[in-house]
PDB file of C-alpha atoms in Angstrom:
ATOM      1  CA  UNK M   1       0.000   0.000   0.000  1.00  0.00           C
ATOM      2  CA  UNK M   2       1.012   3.519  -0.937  1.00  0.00           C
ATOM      3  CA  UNK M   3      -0.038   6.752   0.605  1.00  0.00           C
ATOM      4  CA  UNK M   4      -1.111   9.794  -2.195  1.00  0.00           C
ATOM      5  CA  UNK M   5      -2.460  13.027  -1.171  1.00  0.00           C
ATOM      6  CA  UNK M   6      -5.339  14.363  -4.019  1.00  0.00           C
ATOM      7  CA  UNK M   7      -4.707  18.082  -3.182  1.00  0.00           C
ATOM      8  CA  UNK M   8      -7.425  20.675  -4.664  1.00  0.00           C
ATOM      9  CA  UNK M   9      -6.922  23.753  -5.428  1.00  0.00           C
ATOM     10  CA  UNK M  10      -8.391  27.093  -5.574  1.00  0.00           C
ATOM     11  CA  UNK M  11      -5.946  28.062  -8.207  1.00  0.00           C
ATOM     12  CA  UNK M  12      -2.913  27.433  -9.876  1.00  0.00           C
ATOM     13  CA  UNK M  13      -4.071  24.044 -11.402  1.00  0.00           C
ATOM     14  CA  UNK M  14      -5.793  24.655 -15.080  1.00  0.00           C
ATOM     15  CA  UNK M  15      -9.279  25.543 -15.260  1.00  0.00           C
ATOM     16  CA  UNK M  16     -11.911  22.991 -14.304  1.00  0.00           C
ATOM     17  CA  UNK M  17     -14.759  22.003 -16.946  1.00  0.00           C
ATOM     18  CA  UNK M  18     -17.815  23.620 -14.457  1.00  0.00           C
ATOM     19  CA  UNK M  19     -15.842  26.515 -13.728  1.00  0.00           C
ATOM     20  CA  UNK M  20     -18.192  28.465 -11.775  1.00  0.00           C
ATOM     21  CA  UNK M  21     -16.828  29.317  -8.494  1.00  0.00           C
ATOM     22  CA  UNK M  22     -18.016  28.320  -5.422  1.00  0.00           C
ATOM     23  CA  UNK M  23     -19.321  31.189  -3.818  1.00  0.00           C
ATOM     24  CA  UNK M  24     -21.563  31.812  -7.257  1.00  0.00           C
ATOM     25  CA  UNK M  25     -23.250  28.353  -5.788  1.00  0.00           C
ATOM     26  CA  UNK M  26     -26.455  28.306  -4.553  1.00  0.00           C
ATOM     27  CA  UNK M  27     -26.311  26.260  -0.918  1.00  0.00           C
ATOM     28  CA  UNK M  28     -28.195  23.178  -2.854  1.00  0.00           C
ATOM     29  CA  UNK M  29     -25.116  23.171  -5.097  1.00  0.00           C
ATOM     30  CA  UNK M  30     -22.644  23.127  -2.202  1.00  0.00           C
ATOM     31  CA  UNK M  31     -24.266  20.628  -0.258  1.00  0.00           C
ATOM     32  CA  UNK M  32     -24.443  18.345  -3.444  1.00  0.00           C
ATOM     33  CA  UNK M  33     -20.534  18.965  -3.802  1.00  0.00           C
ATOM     34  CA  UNK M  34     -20.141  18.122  -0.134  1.00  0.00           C
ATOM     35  CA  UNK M  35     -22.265  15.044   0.024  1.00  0.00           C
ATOM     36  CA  UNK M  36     -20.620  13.445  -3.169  1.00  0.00           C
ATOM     37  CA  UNK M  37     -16.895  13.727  -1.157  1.00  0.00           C
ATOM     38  CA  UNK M  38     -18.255  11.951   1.765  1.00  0.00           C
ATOM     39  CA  UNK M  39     -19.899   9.383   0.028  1.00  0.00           C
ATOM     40  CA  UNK M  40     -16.476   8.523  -1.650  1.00  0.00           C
ATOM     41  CA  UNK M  41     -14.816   9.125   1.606  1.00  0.00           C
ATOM     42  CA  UNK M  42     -16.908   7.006   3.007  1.00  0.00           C
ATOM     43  CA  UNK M  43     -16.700   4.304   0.187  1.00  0.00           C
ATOM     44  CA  UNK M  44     -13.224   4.436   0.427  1.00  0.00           C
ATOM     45  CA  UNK M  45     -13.482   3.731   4.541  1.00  0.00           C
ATOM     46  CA  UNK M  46     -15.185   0.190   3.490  1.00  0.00           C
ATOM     47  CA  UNK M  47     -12.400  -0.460   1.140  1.00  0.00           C
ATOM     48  CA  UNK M  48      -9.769   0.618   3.756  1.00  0.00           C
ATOM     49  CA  UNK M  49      -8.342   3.235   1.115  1.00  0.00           C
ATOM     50  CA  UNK M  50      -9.362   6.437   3.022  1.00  0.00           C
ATOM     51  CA  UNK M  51      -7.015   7.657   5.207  1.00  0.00           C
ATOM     52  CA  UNK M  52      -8.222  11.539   6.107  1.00  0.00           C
ATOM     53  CA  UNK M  53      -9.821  14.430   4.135  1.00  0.00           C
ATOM     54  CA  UNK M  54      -9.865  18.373   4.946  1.00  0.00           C
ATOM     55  CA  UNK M  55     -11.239  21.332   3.565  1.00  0.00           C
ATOM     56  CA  UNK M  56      -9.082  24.280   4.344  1.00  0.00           C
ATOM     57  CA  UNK M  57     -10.393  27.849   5.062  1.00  0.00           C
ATOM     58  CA  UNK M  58      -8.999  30.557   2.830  1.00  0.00           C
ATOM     59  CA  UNK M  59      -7.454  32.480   5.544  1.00  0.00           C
ATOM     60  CA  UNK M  60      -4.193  31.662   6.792  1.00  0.00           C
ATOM     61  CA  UNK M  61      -0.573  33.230   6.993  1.00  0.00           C
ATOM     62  CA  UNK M  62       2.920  32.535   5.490  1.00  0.00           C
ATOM     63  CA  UNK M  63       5.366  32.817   8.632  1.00  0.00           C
ATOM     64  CA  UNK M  64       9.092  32.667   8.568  1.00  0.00           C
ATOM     65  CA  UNK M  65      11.822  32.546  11.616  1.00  0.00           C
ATOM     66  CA  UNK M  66      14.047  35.573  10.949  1.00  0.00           C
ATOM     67  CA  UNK M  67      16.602  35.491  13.619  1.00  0.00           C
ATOM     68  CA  UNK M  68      16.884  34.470  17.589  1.00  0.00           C
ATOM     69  CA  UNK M  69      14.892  37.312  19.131  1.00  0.00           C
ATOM     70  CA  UNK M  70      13.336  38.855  15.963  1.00  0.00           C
ATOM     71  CA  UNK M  71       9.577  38.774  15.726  1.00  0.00           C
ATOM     72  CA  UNK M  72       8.799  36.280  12.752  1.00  0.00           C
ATOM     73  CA  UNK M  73       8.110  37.628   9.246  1.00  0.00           C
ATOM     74  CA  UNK M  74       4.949  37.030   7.783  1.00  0.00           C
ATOM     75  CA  UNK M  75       3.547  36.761   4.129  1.00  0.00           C
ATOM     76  CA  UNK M  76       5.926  37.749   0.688  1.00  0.00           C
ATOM     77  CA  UNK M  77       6.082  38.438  -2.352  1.00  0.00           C
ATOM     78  CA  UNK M  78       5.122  35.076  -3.553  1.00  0.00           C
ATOM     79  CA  UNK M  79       2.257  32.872  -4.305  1.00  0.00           C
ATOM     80  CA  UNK M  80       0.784  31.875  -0.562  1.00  0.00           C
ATOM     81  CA  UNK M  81      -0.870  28.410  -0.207  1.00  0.00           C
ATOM     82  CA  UNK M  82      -4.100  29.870   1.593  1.00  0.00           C
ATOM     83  CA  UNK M  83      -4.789  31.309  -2.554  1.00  0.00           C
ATOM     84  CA  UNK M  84      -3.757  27.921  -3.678  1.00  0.00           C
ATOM     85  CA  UNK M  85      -4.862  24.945  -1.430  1.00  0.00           C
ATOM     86  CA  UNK M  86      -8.410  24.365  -1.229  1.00  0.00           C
ATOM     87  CA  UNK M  87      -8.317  20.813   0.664  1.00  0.00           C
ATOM     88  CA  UNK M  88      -7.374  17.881   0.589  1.00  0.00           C
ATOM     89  CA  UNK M  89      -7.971  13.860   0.724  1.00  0.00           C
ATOM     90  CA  UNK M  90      -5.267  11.099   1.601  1.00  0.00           C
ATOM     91  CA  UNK M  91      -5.358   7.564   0.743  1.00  0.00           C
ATOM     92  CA  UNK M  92      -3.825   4.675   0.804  1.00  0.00           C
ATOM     93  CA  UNK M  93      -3.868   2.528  -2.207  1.00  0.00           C
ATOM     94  CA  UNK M  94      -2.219  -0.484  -3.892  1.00  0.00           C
ATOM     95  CA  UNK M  95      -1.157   0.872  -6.873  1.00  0.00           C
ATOM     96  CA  UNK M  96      -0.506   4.454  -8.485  1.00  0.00           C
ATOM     97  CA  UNK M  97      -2.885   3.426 -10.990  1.00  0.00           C
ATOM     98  CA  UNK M  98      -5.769   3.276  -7.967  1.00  0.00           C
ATOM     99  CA  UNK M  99      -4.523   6.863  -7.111  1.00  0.00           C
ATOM    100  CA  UNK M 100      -5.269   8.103 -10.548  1.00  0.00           C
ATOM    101  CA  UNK M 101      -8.364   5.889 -10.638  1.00  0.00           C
ATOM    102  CA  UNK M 102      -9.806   7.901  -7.122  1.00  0.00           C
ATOM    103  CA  UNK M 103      -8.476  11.068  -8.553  1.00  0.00           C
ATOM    104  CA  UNK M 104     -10.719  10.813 -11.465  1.00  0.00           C
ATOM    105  CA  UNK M 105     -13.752   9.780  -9.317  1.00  0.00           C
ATOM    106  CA  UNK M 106     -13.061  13.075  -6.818  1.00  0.00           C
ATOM    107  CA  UNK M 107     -12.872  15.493 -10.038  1.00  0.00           C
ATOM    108  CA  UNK M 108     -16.182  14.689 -10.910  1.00  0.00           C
ATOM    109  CA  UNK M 109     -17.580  16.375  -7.630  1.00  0.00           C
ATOM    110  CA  UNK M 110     -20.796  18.332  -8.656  1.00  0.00           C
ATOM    111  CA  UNK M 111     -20.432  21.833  -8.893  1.00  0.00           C
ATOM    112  CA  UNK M 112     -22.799  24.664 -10.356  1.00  0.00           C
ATOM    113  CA  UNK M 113     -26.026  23.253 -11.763  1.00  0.00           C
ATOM    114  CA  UNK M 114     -25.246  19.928 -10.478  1.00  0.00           C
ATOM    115  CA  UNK M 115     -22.963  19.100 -13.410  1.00  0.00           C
ATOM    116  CA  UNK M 116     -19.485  17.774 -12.505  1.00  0.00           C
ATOM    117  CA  UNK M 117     -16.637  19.651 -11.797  1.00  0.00           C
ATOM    118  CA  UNK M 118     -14.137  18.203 -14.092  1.00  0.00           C
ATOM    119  CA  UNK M 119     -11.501  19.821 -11.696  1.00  0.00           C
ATOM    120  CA  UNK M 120      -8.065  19.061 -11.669  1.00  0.00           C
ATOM    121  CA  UNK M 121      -6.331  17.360  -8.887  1.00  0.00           C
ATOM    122  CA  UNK M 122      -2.611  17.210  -7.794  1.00  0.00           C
ATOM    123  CA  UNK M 123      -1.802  13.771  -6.904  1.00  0.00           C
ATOM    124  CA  UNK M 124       1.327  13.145  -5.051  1.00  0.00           C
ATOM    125  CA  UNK M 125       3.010  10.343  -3.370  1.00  0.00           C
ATOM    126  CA  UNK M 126       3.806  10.788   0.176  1.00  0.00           C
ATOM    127  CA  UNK M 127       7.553  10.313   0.143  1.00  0.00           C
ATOM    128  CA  UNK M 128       8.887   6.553   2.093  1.00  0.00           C
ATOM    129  CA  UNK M 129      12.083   5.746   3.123  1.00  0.00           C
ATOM    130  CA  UNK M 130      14.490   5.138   0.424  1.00  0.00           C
ATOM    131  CA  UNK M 131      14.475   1.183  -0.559  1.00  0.00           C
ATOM    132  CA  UNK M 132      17.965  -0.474   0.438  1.00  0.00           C
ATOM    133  CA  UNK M 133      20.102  -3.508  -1.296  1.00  0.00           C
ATOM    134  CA  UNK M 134      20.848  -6.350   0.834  1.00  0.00           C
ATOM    135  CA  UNK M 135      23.214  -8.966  -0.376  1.00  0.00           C
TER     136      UNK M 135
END
């Protein structure tokens, strides 16, 4: 088994199909979209391929140390992941294949109108320990 996080973004990733943005939803919309991600969370609970899902706030702060007893700098001049990161969901699968295969299944989320999203998802391998030779 293999752990993959299916990141979603707000932007940054190319343009979705149904590429109305969420708050041009009407609540029945947004409660479709939600309900569709935990049935396939759940779903994926029976299989055992669901490890943990989140959907992240669009608030939040870049913060950087900048020296023993200097206050910490915050934000930059550079793309901050609170624009970028909409959520997330991590499984655990056999195969990258079954990564793709989930990735697909999350993209077609409803969105506005009840038609599916079509959105694109990062999917990324969480990173094991390198594999050693033994003799």
């Amino acid at each position: 088994m293999a752990k993959y996080l299916l990141l979603k973004h707000y932007r940054g990733a190319p343009a979705a199909l149904n590429d109305v943005p969420m708050d041009q939803w009407t609540p029945e919309e947004i409660s479709a979209h939600v309900r569709y991600m935990a049935d396939l969370a759940a779903r994926l609970e029976g299989t055992g391929e669901f490890v943990n899902s989140q959907a992240l706030s669009p608030e939040g702060t870049f913060v950087r140390y900048d020296g023993e007893g200097r206050p910490p700098v915050t934000d930059g001049p550079f793309a901050e992941t609170k624009d970028l990161i909409a959520g997330w969901m991590v499984i655990d699968v056999e195969s990258h294949d079954r990564a793709l295969e989930l990735a697909g299944e999350l993209s077609a989320a409803p969105g506005a109108g009840g038609a599916p999203i079509h959105e694109w998802l990062e999917v990324r391998p969480f990173l094991s320990a390198p594999r050693t030779v033994t003799e």
